[in-house]
XYZ file of C-alpha atoms in Angstrom:
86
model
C -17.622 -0.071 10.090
C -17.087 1.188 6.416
C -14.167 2.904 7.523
C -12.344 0.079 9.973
C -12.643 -2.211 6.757
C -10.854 0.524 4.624
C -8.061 0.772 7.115
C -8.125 -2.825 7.632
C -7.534 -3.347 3.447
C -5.173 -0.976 3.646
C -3.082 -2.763 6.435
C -3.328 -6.028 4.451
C -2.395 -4.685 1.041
C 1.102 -3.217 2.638
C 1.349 -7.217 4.683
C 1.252 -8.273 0.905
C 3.614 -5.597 -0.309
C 6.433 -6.046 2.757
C 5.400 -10.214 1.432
C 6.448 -9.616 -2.477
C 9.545 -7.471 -0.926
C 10.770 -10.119 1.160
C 9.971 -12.902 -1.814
C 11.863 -10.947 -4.092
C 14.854 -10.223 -1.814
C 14.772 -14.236 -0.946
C 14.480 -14.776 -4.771
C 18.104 -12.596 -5.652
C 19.852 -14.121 -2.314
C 19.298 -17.707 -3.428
C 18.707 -18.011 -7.041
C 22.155 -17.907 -8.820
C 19.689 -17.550 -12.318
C 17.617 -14.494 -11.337
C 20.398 -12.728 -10.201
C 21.943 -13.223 -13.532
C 19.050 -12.319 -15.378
C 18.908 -9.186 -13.175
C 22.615 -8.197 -14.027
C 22.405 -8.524 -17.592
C 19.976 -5.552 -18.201
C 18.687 -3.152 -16.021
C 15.463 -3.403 -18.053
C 14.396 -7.025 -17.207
C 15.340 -5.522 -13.376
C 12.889 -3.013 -13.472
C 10.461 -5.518 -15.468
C 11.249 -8.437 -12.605
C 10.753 -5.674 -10.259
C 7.689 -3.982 -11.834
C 5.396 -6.429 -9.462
C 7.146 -4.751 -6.576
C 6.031 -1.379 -7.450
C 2.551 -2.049 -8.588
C 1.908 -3.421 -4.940
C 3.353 -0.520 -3.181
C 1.191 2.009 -5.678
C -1.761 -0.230 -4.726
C -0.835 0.380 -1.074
C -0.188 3.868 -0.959
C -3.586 4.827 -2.789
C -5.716 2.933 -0.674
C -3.929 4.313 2.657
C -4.119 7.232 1.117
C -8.040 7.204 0.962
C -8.213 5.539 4.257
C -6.320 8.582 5.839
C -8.917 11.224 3.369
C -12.036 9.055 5.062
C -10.865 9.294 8.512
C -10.237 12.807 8.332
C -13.570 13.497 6.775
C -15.147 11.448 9.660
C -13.260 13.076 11.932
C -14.709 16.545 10.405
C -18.399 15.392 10.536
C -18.156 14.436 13.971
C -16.643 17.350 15.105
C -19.738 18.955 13.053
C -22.516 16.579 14.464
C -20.897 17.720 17.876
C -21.041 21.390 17.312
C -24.452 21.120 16.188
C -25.908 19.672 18.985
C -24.235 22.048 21.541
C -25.851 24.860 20.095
């Protein structure tokens, strides 16, 4: 169960990350004043953009572990399994 619910958070944090990308790419296609704050420095671009990128580090740590806990269950059953054969 512990391990469905990791993959499960996973899956929802990148929903929420594919979310902010599409807000953001809305945000630039109809807001004439972001996309003139975003071409006056490429500083305030990367700071606008900075949400962005802490959601997709969020993402990719936590399906990261999910991946590193399904692995490691996938070693201790193939333990458990070779244990009881023997």
């Amino acid at each position: 169960m512990e391990i469905a619910y990791v993959i499960g958070n996973a899956n929802a944090q990148f929903v929420a990350f594919l979310l902010m990308c599409f807000f953001y790419i809305g945000a630039i296609l109809v807001s004439e004043t972001f996309r003139k704050i975003l071409g006056q420095s490429i500083f305030v671009g990367l700071v606008a953009g900075s949400p962005i990128l802490i959601f997709e580090l969020v993402w990719l740590f936590n399906d990261l572990f999910a991946k590193r806990l399904v692995r490691e269950h996938g070693k201790l059953l193939k333990y458990r399994s070779r244990k009881n054969v023997s």
